[in-house]
mmCIF file of C-alpha atoms in Angstrom:
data_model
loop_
_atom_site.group_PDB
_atom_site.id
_atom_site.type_symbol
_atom_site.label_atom_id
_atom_site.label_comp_id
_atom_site.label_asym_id
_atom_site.label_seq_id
_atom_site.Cartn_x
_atom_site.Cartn_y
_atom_site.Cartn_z
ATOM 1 C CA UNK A 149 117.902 44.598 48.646
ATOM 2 C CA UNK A 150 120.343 46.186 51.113
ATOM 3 C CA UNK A 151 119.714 46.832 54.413
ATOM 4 C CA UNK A 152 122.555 49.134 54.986
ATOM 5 C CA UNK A 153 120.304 52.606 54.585
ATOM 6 C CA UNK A 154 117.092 51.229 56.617
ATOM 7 C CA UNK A 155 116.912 52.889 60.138
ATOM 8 C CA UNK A 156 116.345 50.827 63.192
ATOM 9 C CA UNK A 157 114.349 51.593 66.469
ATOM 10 C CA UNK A 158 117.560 50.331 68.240
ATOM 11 C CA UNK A 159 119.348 53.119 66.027
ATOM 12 C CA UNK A 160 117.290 56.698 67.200
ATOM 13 C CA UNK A 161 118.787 58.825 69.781
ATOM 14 C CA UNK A 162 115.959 59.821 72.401
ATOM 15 C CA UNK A 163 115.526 63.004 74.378
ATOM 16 C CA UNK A 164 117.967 62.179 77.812
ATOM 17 C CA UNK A 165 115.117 61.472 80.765
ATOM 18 C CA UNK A 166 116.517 61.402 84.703
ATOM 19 C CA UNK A 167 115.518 58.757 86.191
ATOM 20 C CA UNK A 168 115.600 57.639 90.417
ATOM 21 C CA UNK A 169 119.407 56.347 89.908
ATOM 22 C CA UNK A 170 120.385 60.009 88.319
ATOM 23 C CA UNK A 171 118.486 61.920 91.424
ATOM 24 C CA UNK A 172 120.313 60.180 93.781
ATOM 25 C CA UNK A 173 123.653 60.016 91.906
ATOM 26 C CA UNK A 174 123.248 63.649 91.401
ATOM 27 C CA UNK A 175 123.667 63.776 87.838
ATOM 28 C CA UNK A 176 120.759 65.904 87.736
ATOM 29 C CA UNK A 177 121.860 68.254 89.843
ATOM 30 C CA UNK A 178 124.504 68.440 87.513
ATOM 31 C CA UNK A 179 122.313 68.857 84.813
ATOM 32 C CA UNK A 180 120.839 71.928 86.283
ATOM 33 C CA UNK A 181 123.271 73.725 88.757
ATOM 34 C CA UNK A 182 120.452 75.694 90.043
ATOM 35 C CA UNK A 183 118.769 72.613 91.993
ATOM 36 C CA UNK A 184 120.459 73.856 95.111
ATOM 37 C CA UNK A 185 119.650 77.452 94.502
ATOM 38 C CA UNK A 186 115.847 76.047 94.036
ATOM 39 C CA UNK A 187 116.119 73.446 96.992
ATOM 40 C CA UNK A 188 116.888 76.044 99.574
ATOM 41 C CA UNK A 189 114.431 78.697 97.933
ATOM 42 C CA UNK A 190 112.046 75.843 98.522
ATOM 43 C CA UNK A 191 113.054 75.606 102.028
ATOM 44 C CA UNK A 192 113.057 79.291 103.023
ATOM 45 C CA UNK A 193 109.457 79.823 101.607
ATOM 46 C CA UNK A 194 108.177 76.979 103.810
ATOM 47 C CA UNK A 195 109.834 77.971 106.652
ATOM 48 C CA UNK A 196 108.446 81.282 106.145
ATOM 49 C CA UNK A 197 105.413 79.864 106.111
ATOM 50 C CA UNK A 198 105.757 77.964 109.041
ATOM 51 C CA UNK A 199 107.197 81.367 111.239
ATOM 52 C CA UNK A 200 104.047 83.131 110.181
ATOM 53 C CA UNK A 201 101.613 80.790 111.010
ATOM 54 C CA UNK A 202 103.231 80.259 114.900
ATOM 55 C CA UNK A 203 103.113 83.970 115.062
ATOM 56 C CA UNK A 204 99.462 84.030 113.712
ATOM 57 C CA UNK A 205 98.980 81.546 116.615
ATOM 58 C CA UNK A 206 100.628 83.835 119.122
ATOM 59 C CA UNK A 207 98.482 86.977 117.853
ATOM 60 C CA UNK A 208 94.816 84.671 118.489
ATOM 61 C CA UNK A 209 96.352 83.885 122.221
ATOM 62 C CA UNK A 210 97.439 87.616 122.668
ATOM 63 C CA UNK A 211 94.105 88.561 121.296
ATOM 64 C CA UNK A 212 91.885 86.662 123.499
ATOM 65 C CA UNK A 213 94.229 87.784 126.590
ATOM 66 C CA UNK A 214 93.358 91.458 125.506
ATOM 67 C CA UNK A 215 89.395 90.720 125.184
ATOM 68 C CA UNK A 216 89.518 89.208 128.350
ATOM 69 C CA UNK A 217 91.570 92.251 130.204
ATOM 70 C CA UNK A 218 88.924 94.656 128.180
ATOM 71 C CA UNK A 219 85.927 92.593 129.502
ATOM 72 C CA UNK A 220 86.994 92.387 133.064
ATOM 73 C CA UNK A 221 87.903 96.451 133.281
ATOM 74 C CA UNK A 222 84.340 96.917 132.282
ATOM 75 C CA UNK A 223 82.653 94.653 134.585
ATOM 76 C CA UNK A 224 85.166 95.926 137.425
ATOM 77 C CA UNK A 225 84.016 99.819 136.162
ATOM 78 C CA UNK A 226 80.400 98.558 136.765
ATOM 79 C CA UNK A 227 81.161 97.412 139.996
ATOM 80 C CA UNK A 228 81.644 101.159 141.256
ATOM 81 C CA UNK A 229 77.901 101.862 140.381
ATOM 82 C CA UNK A 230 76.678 98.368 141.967
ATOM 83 C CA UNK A 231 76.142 96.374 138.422
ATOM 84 C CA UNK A 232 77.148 94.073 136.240
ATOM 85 C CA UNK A 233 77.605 94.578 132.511
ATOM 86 C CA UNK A 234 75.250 92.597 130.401
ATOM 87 C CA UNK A 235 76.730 90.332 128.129
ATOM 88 C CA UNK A 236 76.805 89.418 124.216
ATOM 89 C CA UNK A 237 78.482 86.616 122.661
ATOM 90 C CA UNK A 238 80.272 87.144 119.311
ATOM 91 C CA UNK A 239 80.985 84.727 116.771
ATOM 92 C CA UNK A 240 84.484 85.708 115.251
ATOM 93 C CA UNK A 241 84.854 82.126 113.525
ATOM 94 C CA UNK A 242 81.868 79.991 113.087
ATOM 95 C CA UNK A 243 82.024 77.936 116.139
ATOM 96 C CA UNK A 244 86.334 78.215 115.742
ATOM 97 C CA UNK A 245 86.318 81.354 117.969
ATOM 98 C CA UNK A 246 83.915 82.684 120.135
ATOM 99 C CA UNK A 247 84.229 85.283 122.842
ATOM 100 C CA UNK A 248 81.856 86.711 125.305
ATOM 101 C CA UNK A 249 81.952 90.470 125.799
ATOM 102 C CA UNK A 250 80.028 93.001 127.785
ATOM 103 C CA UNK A 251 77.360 95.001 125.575
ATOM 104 C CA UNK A 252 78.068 98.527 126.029
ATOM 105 C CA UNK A 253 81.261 97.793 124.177
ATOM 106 C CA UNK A 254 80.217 95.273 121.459
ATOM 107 C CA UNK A 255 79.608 97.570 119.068
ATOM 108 C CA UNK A 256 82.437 99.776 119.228
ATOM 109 C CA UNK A 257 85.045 97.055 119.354
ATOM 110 C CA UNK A 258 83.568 95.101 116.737
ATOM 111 C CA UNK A 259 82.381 98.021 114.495
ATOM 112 C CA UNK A 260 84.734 97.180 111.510
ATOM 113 C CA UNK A 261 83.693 93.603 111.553
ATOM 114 C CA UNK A 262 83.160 92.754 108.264
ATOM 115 C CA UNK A 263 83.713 89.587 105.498
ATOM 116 C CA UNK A 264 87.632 91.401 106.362
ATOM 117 C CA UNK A 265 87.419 90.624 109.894
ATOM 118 C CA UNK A 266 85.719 87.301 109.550
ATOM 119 C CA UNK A 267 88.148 86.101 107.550
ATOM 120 C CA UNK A 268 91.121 87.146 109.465
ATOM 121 C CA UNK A 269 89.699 85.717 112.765
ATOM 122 C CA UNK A 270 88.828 82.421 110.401
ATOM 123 C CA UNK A 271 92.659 82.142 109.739
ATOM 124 C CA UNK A 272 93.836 82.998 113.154
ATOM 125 C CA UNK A 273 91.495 80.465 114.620
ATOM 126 C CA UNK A 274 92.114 77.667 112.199
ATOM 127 C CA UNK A 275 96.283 78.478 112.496
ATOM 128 C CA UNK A 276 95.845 78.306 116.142
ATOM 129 C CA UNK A 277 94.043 74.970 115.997
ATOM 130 C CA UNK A 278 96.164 73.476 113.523
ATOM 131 C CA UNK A 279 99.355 74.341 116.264
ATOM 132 C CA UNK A 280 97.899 72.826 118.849
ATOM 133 C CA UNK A 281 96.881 69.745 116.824
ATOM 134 C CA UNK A 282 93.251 69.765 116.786
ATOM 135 C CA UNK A 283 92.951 69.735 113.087
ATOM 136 C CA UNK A 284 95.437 69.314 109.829
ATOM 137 C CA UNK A 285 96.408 71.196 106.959
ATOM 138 C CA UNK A 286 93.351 70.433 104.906
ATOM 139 C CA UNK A 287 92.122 73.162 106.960
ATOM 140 C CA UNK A 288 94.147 75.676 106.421
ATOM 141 C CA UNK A 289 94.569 74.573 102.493
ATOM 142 C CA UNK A 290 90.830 74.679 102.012
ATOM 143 C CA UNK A 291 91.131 78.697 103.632
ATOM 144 C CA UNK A 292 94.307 79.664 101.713
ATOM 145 C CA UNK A 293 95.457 77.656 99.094
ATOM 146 C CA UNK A 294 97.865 75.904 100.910
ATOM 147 C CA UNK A 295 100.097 73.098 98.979
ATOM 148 C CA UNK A 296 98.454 69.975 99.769
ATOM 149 C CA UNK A 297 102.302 68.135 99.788
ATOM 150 C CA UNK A 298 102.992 71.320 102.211
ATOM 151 C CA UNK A 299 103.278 69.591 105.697
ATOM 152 C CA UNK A 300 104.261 70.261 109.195
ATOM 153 C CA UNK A 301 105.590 68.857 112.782
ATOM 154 C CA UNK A 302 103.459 69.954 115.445
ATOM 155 C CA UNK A 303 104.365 69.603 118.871
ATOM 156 C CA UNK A 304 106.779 66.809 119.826
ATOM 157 C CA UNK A 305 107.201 65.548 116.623
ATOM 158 C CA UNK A 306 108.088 68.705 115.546
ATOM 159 C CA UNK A 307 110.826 68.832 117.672
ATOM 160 C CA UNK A 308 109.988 72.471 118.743
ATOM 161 C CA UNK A 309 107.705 72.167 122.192
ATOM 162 C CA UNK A 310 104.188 74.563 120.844
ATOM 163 C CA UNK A 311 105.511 75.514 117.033
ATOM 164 C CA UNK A 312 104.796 74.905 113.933
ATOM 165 C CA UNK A 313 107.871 73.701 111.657
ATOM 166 C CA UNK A 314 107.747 72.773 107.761
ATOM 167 C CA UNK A 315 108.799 69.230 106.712
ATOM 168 C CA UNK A 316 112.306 69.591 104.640
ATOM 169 C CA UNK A 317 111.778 69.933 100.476
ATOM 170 C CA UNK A 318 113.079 66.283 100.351
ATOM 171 C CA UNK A 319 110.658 64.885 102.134
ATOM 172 C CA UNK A 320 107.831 66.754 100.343
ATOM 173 C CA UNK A 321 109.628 65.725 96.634
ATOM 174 C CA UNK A 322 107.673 62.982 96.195
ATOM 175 C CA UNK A 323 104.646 64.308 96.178
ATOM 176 C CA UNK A 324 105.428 67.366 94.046
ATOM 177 C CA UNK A 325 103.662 66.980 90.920
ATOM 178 C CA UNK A 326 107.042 66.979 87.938
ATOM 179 C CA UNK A 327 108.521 64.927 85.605
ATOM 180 C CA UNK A 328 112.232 65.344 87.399
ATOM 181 C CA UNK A 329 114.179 67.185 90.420
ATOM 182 C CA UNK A 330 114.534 70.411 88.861
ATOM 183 C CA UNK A 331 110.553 70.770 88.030
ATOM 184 C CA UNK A 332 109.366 69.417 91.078
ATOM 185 C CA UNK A 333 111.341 72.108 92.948
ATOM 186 C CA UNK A 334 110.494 74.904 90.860
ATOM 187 C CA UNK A 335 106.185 73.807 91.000
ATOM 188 C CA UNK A 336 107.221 73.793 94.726
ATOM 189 C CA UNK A 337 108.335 77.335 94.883
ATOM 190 C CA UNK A 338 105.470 78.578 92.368
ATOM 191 C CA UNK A 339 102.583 76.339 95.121
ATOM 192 C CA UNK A 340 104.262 78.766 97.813
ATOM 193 C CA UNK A 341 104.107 81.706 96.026
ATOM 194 C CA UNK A 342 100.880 83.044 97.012
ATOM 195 C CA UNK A 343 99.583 81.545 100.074
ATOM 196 C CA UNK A 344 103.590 83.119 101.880
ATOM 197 C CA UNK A 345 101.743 86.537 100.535
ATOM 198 C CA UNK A 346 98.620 85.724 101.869
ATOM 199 C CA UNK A 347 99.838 84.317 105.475
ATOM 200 C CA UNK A 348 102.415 87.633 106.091
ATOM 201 C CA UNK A 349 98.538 90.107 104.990
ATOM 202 C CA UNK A 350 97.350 87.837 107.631
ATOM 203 C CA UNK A 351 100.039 88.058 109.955
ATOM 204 C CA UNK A 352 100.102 92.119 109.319
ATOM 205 C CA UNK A 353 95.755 92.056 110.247
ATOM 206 C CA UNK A 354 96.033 89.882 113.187
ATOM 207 C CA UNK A 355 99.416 92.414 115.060
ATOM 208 C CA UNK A 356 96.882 95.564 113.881
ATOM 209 C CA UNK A 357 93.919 94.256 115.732
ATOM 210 C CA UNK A 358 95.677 92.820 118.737
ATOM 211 C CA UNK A 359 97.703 96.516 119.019
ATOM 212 C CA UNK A 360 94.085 98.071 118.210
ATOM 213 C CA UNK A 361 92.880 96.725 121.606
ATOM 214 C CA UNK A 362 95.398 98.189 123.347
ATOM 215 C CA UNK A 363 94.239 101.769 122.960
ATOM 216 C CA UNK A 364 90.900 100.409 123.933
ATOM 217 C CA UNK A 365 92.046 98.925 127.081
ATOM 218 C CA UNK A 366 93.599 102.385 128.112
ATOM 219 C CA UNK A 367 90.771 104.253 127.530
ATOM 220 C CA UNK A 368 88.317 101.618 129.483
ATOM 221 C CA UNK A 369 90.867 102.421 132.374
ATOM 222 C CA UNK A 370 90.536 106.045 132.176
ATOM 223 C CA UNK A 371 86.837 105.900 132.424
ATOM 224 C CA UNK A 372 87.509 103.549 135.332
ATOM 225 C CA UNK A 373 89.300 106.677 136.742
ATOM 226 C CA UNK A 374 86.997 109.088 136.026
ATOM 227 C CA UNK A 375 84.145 107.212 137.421
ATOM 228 C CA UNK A 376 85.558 106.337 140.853
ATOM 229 C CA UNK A 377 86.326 110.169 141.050
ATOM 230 C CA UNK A 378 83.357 111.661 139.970
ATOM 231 C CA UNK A 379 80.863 109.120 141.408
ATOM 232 C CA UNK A 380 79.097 108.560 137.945
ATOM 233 C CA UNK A 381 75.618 107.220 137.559
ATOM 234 C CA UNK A 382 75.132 104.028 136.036
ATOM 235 C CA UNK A 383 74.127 106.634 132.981
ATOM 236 C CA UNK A 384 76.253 108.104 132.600
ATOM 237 C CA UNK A 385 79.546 105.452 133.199
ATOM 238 C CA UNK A 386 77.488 103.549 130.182
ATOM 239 C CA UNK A 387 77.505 106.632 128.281
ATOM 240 C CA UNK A 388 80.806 107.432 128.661
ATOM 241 C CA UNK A 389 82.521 103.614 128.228
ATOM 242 C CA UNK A 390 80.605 103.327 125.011
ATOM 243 C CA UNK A 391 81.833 106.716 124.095
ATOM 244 C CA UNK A 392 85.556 105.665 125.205
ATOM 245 C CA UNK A 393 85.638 102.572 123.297
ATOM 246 C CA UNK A 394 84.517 103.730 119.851
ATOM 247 C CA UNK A 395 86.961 107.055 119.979
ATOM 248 C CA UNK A 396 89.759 104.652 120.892
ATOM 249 C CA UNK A 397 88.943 102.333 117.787
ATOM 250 C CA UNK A 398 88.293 105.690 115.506
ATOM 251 C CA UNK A 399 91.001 107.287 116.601
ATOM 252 C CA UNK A 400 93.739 104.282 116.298
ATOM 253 C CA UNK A 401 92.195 103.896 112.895
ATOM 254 C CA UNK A 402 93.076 107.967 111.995
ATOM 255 C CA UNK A 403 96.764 107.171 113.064
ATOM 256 C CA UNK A 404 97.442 103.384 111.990
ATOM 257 C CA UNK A 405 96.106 102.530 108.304
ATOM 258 C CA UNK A 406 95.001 99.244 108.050
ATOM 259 C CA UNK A 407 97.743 97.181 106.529
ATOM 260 C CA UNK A 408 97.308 95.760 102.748
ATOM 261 C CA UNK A 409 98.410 92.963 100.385
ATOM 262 C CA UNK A 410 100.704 95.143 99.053
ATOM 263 C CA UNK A 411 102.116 96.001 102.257
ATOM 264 C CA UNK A 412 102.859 92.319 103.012
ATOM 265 C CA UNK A 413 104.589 92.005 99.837
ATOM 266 C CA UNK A 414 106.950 94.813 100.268
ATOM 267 C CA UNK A 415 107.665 93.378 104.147
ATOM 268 C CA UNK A 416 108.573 90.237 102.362
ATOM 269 C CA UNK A 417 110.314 92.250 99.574
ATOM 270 C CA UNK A 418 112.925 93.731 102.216
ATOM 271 C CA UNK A 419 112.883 90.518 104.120
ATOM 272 C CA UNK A 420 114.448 88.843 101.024
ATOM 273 C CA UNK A 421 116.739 91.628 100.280
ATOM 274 C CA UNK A 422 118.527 91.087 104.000
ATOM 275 C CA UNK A 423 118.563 87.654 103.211
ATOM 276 C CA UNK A 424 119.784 88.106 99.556
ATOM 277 C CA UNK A 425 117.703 85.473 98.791
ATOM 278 C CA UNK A 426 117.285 83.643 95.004
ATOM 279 C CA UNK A 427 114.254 84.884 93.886
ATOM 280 C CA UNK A 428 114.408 83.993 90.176
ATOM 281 C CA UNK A 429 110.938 81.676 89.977
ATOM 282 C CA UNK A 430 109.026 83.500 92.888
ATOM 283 C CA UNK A 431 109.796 87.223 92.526
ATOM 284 C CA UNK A 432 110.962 87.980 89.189
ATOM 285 C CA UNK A 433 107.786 88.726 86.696
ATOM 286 C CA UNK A 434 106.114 91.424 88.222
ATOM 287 C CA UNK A 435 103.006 90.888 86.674
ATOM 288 C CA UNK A 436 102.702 87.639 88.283
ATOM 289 C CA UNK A 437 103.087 89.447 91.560
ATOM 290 C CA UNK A 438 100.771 92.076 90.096
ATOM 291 C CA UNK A 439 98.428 89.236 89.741
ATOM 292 C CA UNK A 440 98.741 87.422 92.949
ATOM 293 C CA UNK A 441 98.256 90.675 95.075
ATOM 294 C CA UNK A 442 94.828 91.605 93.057
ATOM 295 C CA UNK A 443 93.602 87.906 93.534
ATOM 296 C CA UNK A 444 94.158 88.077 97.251
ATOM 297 C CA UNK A 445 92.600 92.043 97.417
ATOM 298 C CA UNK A 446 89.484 90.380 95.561
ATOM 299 C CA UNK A 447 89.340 87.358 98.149
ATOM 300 C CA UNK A 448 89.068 89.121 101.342
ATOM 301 C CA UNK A 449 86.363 91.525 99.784
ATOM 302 C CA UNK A 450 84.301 89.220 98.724
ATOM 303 C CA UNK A 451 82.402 87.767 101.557
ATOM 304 C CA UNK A 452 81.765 84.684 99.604
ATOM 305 C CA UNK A 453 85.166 83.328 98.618
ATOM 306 C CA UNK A 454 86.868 81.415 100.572
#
């Protein structure tokens, strides 16, 4: 019988599969001319990443500075009627962030503290903690979803004295879940997706409440003023402070909505557009964005989620 027709194992023409020598011959690359459009996607996102979180970081120190300036104006206001404020202690953070704050003012400046304000001050305390080096990413990835390959240089090794800065894509390739270059990099860009949404809605809460205590700290000083002047009664300078600090927070509410998912995504939107940025695996379905923005909305209502 002839063997001429019979088909061998030796004989069948597999599927091509990169391997190691193709990703650093870059054959693959050549395979998929977008790897470089992907790679530096890649980059950008983490860096992105990276720039919010040090700013985050900033807005906790700027935010404690402006506490601190609002507690001592009210103790110094007490001072004109011989007494000293009592004091509360409010958790912001678990045990991550804890400030100490006179009374009459506790309620005001803390009125809208809610699962939304808990979980911004969570973030802004972990972020601040992770900068400094107190903690690691598993942190922050527990709180936002964070990549678990995502990681970053902090302090001297970092290079950058106090900042935060992402590890390069090539570093992190490895341990990118994908069969090859080109699907590592795009799971890379999809795993940064949401949590660059989530950091710039936390970025946008943190700059509203640190600018939020500025209104309060002028209006602390104009009671300060007023009470020198009018030699108030220790009363009175209690009813008028308390009075102060709550129309300062109502009335910065009236004239500064409080920012939004959506509003981070359309800052990050134009922030692309300047950079004409490739967008083609992070931006282009817009029910995926649709879907990302709701998820987030849902997360910081719901006082349980995490």
């Amino acid at each position: 019988m002839s063997n001429e027709n019979k088909t061998h194992v030796s004989d069948e023409i597999k599927p091509y599969e990169p391997d190691q020598i193709d990703s650093y011959s870059g054959f693959e690359d050549w395979l998929y001319p977008d790897n470089d459009k992907r790679r530096n996607r890649a980059n950008q996102l983490m860096n992105q990443c990276a720039d919010m979180l040090n700013n985050i970081a900033n807005l906790k120190i700027e935010t404690d500075k402006k506490l601190d300036h609002v507690s001592k104006s009210i103790t110094d206001v007490y001072k004109t009627v011989n007494k000293v404020p009592d004091m509360e202690k409010i958790s912001l953070s678990n045990s991550l962030w804890v400030v100490v704050i006179p009374k009459v003012a506790v309620t005001s400046i803390f009125i809208t503290t809610s699962a939304l304000a808990y979980k911004m001050g969570e973030r802004m305390a972990v972020t601040y903690l992770l900068r400094s080096g107190r903690i690691g990413e598993a942190a922050l990835t527990k709180l936002v979803g964070l990549p678990r390959w995502l990681k970053f240089g902090t302090g001297a090794a970092s290079g950058v004295a106090g900042a935060l800065v992402a590890v390069g894509i090539e570093v992190a390739l490895d341990a990118i879940i994908g069969a090859d270059t080109r699907s590592k990099l795009n799971n890379a860009i999809k795993d940064l997706a949401k949590p660059r949404i989530e950091f710039k809605y936390v970025e946008l809460l943190s700059e509203y409440m640190s600018k939020g205590l500025e209104s309060t700290m002028m209006e602390v000083e104009r009671v300060k003023l007023k009470a020198k002047k009018h030699s108030y009664s220790p009363e009175k300078l209690e009813t008028e402070l308390k009075e102060a600090v709550e129309l300062s927070i109502e009335l910065y509410k009236e004239l500064n909505s409080i920012p939004t998912v959506r509003d981070a995504l359309n800052d990050l939107n134009k922030k692309d557009n300047l950079l004409n940025a490739w967008r083609d695996e992070d931006q282009k379905d817009p029910t995926v964005l649709t879907r990302i923005v709701e998820e987030i909305e849902v997360k910081y209502k719901n006082p349980n989620q995490l």
